[in-house]
Coordinates of C-alpha atoms (C1' of nucleotides) in Angstrom, one line a residue:
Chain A
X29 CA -6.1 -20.8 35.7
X30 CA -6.4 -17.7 33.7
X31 CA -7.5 -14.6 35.3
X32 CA -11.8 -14.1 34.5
X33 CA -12.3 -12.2 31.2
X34 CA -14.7 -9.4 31.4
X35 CA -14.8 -8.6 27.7
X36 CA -18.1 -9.5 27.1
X37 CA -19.6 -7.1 29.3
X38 CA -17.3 -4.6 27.7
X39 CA -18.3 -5.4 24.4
X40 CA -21.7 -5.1 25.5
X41 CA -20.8 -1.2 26.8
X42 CA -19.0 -0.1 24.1
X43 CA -22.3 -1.7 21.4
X44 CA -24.3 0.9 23.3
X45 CA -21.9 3.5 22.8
X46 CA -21.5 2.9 19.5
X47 CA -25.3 2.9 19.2
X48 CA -25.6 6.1 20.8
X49 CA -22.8 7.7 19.0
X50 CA -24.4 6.4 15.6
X51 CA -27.8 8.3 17.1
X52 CA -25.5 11.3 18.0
X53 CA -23.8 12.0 14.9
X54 CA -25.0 10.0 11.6
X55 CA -23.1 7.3 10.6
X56 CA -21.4 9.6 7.8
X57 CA -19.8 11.2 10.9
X58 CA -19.6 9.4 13.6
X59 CA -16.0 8.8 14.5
X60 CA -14.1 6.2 17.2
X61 CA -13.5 9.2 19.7
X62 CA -17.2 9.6 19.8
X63 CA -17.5 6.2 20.8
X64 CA -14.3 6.6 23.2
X65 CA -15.4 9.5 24.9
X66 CA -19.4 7.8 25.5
X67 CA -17.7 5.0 27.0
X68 CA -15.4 7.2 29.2
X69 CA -12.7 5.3 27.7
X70 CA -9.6 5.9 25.2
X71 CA -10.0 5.4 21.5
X72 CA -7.2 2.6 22.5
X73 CA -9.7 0.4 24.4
X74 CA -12.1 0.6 22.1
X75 CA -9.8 -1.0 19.3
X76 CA -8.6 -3.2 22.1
X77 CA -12.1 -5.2 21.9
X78 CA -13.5 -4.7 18.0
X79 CA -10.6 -4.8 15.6
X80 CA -12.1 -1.4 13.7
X81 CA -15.0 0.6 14.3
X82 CA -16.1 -1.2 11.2
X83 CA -16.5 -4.3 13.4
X84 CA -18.0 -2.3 15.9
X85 CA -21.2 -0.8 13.8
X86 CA -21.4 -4.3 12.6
X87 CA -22.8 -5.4 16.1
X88 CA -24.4 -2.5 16.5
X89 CA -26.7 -3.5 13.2
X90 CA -26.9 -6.6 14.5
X91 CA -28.6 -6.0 17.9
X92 CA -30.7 -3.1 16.3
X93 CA -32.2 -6.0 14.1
X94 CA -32.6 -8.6 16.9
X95 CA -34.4 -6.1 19.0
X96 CA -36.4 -5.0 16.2
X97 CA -38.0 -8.5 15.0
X98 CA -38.3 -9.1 18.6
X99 CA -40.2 -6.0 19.9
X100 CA -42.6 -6.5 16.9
X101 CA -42.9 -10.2 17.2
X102 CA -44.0 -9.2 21.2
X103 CA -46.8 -6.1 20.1
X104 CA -48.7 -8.8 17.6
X105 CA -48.9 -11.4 20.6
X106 CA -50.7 -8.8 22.7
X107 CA -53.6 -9.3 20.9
X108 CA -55.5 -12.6 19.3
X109 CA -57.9 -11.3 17.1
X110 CA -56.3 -11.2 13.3
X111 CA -57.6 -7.9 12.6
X112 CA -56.5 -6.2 16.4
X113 CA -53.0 -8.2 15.7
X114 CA -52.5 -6.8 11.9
X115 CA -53.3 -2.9 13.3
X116 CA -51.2 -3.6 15.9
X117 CA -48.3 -4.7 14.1
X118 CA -48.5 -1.8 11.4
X119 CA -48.2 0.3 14.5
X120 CA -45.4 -0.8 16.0
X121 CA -43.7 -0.9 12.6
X122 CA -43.8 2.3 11.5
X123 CA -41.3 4.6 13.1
X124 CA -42.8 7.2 14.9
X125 CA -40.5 9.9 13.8
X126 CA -36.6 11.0 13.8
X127 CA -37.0 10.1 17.4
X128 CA -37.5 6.3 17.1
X129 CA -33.7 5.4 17.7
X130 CA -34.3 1.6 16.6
X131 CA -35.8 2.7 13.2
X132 CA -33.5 5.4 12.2
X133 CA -30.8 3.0 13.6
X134 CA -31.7 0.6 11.1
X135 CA -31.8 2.9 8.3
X136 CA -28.6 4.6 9.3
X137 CA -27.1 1.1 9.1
X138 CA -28.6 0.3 5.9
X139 CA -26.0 2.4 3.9
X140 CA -23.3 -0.2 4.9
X141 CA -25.9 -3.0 3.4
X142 CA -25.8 -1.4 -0.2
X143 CA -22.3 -3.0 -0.4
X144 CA -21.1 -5.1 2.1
X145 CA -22.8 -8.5 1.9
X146 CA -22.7 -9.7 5.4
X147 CA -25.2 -6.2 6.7
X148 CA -27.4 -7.1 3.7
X149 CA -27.6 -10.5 5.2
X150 CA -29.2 -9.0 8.5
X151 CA -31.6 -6.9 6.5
X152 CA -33.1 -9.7 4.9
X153 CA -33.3 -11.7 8.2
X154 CA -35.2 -9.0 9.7
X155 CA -37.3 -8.6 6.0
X156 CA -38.3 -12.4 6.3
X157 CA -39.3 -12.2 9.8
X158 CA -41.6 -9.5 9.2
X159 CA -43.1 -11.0 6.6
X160 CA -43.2 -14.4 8.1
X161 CA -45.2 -12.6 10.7
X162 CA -47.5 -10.7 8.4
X163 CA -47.9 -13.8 6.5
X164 CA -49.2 -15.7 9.8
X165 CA -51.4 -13.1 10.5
X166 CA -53.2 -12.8 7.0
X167 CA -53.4 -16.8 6.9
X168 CA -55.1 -16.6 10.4
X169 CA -57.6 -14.1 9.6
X170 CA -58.1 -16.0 6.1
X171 CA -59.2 -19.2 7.6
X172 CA -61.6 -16.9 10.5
X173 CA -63.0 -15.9 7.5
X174 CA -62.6 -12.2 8.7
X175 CA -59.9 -11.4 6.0
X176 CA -60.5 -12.2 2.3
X177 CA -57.2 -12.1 0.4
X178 CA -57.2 -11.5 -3.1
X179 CA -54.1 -13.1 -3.7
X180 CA -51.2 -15.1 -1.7
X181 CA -50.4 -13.9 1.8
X182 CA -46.6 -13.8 1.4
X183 CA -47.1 -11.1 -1.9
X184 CA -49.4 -9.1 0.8
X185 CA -47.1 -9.1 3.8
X186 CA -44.0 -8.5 1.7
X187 CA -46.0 -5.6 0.7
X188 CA -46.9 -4.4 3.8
X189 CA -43.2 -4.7 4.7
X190 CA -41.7 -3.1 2.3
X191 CA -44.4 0.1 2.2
X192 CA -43.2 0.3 5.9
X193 CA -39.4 0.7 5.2
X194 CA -40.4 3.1 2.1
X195 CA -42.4 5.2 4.7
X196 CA -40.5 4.9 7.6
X197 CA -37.5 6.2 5.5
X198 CA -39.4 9.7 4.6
X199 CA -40.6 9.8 8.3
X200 CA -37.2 9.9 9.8
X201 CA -35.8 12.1 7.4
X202 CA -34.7 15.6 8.5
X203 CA -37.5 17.6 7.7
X204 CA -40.1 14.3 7.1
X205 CA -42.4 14.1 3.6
X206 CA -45.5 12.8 5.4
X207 CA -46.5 12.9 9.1
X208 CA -47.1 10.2 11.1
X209 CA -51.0 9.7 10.6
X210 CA -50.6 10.3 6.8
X211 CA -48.7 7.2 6.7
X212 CA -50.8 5.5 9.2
X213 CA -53.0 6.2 6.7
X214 CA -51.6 5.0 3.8
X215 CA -50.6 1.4 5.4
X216 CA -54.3 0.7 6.7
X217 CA -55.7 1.9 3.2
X218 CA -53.2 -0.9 1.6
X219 CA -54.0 -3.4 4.6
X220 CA -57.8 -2.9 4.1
X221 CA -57.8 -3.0 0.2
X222 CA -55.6 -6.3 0.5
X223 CA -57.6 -8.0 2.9
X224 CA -61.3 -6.8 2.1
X225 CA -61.9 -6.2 5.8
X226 CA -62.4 -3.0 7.4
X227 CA -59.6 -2.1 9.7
X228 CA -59.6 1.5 10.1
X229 CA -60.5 2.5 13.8
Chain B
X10 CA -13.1 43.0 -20.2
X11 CA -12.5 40.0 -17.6
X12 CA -11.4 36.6 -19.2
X13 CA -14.9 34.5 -19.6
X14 CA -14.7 31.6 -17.1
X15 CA -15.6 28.2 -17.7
X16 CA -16.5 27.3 -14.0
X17 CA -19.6 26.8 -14.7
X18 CA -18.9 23.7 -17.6
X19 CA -15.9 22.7 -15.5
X20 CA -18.6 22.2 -12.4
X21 CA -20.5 20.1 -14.5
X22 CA -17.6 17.2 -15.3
X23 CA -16.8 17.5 -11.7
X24 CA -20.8 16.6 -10.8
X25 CA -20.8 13.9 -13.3
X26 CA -16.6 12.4 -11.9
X27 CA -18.3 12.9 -8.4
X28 CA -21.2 10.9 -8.9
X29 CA -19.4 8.0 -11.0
X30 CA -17.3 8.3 -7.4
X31 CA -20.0 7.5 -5.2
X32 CA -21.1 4.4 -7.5
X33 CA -18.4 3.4 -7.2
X34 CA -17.2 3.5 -3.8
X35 CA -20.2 4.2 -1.8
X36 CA -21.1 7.6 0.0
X37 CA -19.5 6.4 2.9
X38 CA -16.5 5.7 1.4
X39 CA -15.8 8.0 -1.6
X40 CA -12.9 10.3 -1.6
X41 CA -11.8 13.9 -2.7
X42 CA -9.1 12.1 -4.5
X43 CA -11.7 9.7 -5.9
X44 CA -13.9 12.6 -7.4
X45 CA -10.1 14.5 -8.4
X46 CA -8.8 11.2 -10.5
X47 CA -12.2 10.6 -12.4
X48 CA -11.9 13.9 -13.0
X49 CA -8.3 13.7 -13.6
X50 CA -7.2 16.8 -12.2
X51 CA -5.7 17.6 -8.2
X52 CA -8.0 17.7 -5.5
X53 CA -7.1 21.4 -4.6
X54 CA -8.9 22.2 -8.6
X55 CA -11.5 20.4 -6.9
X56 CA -12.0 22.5 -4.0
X57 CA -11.7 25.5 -5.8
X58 CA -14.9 25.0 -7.8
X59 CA -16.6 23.8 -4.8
X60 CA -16.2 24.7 -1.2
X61 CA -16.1 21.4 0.0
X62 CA -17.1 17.6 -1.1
X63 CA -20.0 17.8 1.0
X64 CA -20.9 21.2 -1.6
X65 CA -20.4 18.7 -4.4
X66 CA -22.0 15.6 -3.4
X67 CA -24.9 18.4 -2.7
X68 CA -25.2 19.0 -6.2
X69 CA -25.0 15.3 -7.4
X70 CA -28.1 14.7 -5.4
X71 CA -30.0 17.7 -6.3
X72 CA -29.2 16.4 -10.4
X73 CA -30.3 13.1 -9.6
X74 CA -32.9 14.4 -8.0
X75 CA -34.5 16.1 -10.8
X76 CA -33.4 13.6 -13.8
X77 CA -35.2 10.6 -11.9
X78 CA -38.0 13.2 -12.1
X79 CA -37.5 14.2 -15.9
X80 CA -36.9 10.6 -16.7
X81 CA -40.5 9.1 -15.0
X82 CA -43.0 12.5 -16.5
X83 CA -41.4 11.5 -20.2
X84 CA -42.2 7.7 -19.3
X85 CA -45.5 8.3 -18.2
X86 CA -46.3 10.7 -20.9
X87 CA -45.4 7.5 -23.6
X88 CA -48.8 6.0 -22.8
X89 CA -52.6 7.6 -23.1
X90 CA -54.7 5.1 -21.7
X91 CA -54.4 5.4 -18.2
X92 CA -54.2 2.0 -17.6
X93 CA -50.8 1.5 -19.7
X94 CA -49.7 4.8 -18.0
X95 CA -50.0 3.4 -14.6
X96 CA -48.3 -0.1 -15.4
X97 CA -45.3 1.7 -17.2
X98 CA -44.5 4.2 -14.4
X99 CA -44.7 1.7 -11.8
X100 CA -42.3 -0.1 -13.9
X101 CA -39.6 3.1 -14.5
X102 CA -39.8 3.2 -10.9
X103 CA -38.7 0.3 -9.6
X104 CA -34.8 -0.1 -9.8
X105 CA -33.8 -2.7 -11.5
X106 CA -31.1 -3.5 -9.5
X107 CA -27.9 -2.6 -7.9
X108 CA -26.8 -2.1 -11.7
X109 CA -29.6 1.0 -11.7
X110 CA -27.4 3.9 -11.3
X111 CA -30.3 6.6 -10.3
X112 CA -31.9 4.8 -7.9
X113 CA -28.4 4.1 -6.3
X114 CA -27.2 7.3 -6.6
X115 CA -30.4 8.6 -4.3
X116 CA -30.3 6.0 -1.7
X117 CA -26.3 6.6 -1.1
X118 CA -27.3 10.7 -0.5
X119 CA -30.6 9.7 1.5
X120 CA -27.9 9.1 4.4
X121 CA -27.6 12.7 4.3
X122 CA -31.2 13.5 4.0
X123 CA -31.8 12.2 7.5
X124 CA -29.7 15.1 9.0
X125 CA -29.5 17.8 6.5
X126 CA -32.6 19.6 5.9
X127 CA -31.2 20.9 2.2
X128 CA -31.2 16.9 1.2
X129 CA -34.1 16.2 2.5
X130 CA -35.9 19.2 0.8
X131 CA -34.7 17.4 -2.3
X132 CA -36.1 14.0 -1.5
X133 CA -39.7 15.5 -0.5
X134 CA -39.8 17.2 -4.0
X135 CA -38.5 14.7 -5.8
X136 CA -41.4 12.6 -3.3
X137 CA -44.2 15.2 -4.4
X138 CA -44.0 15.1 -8.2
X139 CA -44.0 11.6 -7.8
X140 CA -47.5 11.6 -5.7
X141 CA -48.6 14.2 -8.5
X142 CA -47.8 12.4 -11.4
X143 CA -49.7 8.8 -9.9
X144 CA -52.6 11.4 -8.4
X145 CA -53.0 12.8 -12.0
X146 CA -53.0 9.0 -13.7
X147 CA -55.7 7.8 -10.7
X148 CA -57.6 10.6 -11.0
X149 CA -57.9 10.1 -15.2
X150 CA -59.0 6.8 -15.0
X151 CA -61.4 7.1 -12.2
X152 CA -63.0 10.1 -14.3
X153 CA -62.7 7.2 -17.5
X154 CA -64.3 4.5 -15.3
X155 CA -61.0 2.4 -15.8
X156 CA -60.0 2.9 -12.2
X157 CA -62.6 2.7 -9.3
X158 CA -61.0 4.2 -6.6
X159 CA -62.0 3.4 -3.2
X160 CA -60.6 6.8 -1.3
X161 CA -58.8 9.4 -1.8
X162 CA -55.9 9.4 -5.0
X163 CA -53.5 11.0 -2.6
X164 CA -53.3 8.2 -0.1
X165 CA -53.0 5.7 -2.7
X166 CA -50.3 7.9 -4.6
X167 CA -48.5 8.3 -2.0
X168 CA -48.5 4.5 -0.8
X169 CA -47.0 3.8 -4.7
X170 CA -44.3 6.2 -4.0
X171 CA -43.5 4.8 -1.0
X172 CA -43.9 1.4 -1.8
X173 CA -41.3 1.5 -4.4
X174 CA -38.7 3.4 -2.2
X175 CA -39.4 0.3 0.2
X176 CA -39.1 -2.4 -2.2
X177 CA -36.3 -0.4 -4.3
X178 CA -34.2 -0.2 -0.5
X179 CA -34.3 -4.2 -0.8
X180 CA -33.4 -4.6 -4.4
X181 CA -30.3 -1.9 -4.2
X182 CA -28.8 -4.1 -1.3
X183 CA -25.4 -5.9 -1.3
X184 CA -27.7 -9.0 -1.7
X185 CA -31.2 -8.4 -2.4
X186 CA -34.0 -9.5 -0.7
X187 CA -36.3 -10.0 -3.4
X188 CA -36.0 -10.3 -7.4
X189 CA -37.4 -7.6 -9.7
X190 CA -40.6 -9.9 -10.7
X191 CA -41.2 -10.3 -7.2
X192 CA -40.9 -6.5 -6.1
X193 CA -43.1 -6.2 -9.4
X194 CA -45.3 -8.2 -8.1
X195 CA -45.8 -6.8 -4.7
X196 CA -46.3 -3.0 -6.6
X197 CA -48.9 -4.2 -9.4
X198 CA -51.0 -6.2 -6.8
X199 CA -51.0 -3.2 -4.5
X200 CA -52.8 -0.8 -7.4
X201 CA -55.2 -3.9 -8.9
X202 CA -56.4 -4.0 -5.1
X203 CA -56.4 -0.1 -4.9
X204 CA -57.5 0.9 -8.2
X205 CA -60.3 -2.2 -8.5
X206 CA -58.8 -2.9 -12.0
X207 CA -57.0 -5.8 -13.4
X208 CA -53.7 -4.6 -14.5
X209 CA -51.1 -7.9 -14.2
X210 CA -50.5 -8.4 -17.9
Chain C
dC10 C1' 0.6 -12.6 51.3
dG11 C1' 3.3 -12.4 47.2
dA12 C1' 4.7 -14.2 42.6
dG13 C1' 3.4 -15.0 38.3
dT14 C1' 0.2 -15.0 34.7
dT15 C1' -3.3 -13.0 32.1
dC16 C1' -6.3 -9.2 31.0
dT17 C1' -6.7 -4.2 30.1
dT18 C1' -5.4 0.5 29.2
dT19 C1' -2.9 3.8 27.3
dG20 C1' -0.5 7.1 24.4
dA21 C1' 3.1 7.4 20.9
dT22 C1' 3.4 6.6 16.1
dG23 C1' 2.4 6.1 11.2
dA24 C1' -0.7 6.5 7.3
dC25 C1' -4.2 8.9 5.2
dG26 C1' -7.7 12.3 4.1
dA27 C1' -10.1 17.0 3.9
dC28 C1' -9.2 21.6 3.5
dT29 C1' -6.2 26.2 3.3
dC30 C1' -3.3 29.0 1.0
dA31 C1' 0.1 31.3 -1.6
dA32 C1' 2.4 31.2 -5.7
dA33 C1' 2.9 29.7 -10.4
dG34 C1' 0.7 29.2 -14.8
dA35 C1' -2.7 29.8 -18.6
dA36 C1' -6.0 32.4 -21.3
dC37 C1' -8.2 36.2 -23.0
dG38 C1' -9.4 41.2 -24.2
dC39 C1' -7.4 45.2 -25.4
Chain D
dG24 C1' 2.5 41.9 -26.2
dC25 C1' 0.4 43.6 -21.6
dG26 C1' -2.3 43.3 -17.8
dT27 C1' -6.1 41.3 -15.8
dT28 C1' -8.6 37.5 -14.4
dC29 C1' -9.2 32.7 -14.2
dT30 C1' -7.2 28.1 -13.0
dT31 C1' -4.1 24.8 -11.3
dT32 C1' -1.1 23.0 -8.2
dG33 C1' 1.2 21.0 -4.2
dA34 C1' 3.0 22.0 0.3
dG35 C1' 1.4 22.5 4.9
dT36 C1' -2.1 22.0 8.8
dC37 C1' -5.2 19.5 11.3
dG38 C1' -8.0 15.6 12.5
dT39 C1' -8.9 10.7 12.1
dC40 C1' -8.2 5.4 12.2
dA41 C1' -5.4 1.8 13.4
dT42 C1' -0.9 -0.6 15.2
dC43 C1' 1.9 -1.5 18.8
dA44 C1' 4.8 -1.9 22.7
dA45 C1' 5.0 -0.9 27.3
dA46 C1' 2.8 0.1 31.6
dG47 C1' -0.8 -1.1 34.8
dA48 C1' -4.5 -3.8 37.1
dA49 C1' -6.6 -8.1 38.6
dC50 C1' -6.8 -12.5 39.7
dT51 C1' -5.1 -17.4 40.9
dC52 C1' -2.3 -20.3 43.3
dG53 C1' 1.4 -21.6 46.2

DNA sequence: CGAGTTCTTTGATGACGACTCAAAGAACGC
DNA sequence: GCGTTCTTTGAGTCGTCATCAAAGAACTCG
């Protein structure tokens, strides 16, 4: 019988690195040593387990967006009321700065999805699940009668969505356009003109 | 009398070879040589007009930059009636696709904006004419009585802008997330809600 | 406990890329 | 033409990714 593998832990080590490293340095700069030396190992070993550090930021993308959709998914059950749930969700999807490692990991990522197909393909799993969840709160809230939606709930949440990445993208910029209650701002204004239904606390 | 120098022309092909480099090859992949063939000369002529490629890319951004600028006040100033005004620059902002060179061009140097406060001083001008030039269109047609404006023209400014950066991050990828009549759809219901005005033609 | 198999680590090596630099070459004013 | 200045070049340096073969560690089974 073959001696036990631990290569999936390992894998699972060197993923944080490699997250950590991306934080670190930028993904325009971060190199395998970085990794290496985060995981107190040799550039070597690294290689040993991911075939390239290609490979590498690939799973990194991938758990980033797993934890993402998940993390949200887990803020809007906190609450049942549609309206608490959609101002909680809008909160918990809007980065809170440079600081928010998940949301500038995502965006750091997102260079590799202008071109390779497989990293786009995450992106849009992680778009449809946010707007599969927007979309199930607005429809909620429609049939309370609390909300009162001009138009289909998908065009709405994909709107909300997408405002989201545009202004998550200035907020984790170096020095940020807007500051974080700005944009608070600007997503409730677009939540409440969408739904008719005064969210603004 | 010194011999007159044509750096500064010469500076100009290499910013134009440099940014056909990064369209085609990606920021995170785009080579001195790259830049040096389109440009057909050796990569040391390169570096001898510019300190670096970093330098270079610098300046492809801070061109883009101001023609996306250029291009959007000479498409807005097409129209009179605010309505029309709104409608068309909504439409010159939204890329139409990965085929859109422009919008490309910015995302690819956004990776640096989120760690080089030079870039991102670029992207919160380029950010800030934008709000100006929607704030100026709200604010005309709310004075016409076209546009009934529930709060401030800043906030809803600034949610366009950021809407389209959102929705333009999606429709740039590898594979896109939505189509152009969708993303369309998602920015012209957003001002009909904000602006109280039927604009979907 | 020890042999044998399998898993893991490593550093040497090759290929490639950015950038430096000194020297050659071209263009212009006088 | 002459001399100055501008431009081009490619060789050399250094740092990086990735391959690979060999050494080392860990575990199973007899």
């Amino acid at each position: 019988m073959p001696r036990p593998s631990r290569a999936h832990h390992r894998r699972g080590e060197l993923i944080a690195a490699a997250r950590q490293a991306v934080l670190d340095r930028g993904v325009l700069d971060v190199r395998l040593r970085d990794v290496a030396d985060l995981a107190s190992m040799s550039t070597g070993s690294v290689l040993y387990y991911f075939p390239s550090l290609g490979d590498l930021l690939f799973e990194v993308q991938r758990e980033a967006v797993e934890r993402f959709c998940v993390d949200r998914e887990e803020a809007a059950r906190q609450e049942s009321d549609p309206r608490g749930k959609l101002v909680r969700t809008i909160r918990a999807g809007l980065p809170s700065g440079k600081d928010d490692e998940l949301c500038v990991l995502l965006y750091e990522l997102g260079a590799y999805a202008r071109r390779d197909p497989a990293y786009a393909a995450q992106h849009i799993r992680l778009c449809e699940r946010q707007v599969a969840l927007y979309t199930a709160i607005l429809e909620t809230g429609a049939a309370t009668g609390v909300f009162d939606l001009g138009r289909d709930a998908t065009t709405i949440a994909r709107g909300l969505v997408a405002l989201e990445d545009g202004l998550g993208l200035h907020l984790t910029q170096a020095v940020p356009t807007f500051t974080v209650p700005q944009a608070e701002a600007v997503l409730l204004a677009y939540a409440t003109d969408a739904t008719r239904c005064e969210l603004e606390a």
